[in-house]
Coordinates of C-alpha atoms in Angstrom, one line a residue:
X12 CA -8.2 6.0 0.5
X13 CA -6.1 8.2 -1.8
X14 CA -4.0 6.7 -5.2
X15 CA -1.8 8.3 -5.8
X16 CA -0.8 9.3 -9.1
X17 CA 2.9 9.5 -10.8
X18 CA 4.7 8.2 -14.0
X19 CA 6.3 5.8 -11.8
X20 CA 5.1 3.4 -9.3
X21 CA 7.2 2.7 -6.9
X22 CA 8.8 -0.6 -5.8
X23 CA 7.0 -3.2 -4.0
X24 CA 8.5 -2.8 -0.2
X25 CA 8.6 -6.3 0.8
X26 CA 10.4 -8.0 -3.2
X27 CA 11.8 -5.0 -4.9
X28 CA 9.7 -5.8 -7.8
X29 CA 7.6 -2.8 -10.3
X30 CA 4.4 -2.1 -8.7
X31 CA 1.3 -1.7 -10.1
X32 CA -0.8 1.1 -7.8
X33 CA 0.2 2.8 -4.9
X34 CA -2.5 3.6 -2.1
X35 CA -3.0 5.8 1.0
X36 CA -5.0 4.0 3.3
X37 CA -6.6 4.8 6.5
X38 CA -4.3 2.9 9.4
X39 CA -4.4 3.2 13.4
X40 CA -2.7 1.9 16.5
X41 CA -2.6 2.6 19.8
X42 CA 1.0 3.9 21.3
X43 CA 2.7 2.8 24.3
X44 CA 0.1 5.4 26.7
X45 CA -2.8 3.8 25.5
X46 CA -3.9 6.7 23.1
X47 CA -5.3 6.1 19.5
X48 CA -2.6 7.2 16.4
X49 CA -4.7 7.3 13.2
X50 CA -3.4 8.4 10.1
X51 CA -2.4 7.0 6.3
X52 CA -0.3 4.4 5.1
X53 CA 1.1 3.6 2.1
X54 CA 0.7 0.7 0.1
X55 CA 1.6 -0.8 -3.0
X56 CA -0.1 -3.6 -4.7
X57 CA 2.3 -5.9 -6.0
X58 CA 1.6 -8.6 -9.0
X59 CA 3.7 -11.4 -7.1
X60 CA 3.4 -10.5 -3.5
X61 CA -0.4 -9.9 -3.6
X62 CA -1.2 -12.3 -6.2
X63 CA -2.8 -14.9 -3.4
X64 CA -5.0 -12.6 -1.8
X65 CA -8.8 -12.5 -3.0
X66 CA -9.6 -9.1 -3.5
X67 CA -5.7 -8.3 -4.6
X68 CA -6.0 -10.7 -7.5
X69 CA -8.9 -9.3 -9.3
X70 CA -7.3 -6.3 -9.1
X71 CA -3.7 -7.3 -10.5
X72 CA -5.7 -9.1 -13.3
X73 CA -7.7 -5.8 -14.4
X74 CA -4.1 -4.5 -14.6
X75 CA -2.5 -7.5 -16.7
X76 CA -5.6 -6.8 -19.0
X77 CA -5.9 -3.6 -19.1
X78 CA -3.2 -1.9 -18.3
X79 CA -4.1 1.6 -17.1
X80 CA -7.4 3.3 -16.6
X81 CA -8.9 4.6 -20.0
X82 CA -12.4 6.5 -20.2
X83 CA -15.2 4.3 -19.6
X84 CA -13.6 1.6 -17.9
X85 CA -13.4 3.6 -14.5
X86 CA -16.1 2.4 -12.5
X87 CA -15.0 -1.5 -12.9
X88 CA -11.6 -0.2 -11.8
X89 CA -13.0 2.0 -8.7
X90 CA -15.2 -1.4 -7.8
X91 CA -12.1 -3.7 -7.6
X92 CA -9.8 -0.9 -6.2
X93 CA -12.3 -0.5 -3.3
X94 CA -12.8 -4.0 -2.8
X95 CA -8.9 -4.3 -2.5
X96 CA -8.3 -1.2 -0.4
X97 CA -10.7 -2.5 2.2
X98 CA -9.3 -5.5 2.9
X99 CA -5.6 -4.4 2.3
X100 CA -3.1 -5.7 4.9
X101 CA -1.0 -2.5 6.7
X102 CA 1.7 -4.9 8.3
X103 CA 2.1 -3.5 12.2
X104 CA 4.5 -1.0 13.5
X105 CA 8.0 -2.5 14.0
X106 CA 8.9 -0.2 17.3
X107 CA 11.9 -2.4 17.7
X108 CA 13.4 -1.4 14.5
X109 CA 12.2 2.5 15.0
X110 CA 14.0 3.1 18.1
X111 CA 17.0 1.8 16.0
X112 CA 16.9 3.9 13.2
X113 CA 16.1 6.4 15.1
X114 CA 19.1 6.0 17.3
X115 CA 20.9 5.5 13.9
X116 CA 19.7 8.6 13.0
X117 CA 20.7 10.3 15.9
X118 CA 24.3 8.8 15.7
X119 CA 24.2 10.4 11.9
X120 CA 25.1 6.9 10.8
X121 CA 21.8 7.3 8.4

């Protein structure tokens, strides 16, 4: 898993809303020939989205108490963020909606 690190987290994908902690996280499926794609996914962890999910909501409450990491509070934060990023949802590839923006694309309509 990789955080990464900015001044600004970006927007939760699936309400719009502020983030609190984006995360690169190890993600895999097999293609159309059968063969294994493995590679990183981005994900954001979102206060409202997430807020129903075990190991999300320890996490978003560290954050509502804490704010950001400061010295010595680093190893409760690397506990909860490894507890999240291992049970983190990376929602399936949408090969429906690829071929379309890719034709899209194509098209130079995007």
């Amino acid at each position: 898993m990789d955080i990464i690190s900015s001044d600004r987290t970006p927007p939760c994908p699936r309400c719009g809303q502020e983030g609190l902690l984006q995360a690169r996280v190890p993600h895999g499926w097999v293609n159309a020939s059968g063969a294994l794609v493995q590679g990183r996914n981005g994900v954001v962890l979102c206060a409202t989205c997430d807020a129903d999910q075990p190991h999300a909501a320890a996490l978003i409450t560290w954050f509502h108490v804490n704010g950001q990491v400061e010295v010595g509070a680093e190893h409760e934060f690397k506990r909860l963020l490894v507890a999240w990023a291992e049970h983190v949802h990376v929602p399936l590839l949408d090969e429906r909606a690829l071929t379309e923006e890719a034709a899209l694309w194509q098209e130079g309509e995007l």
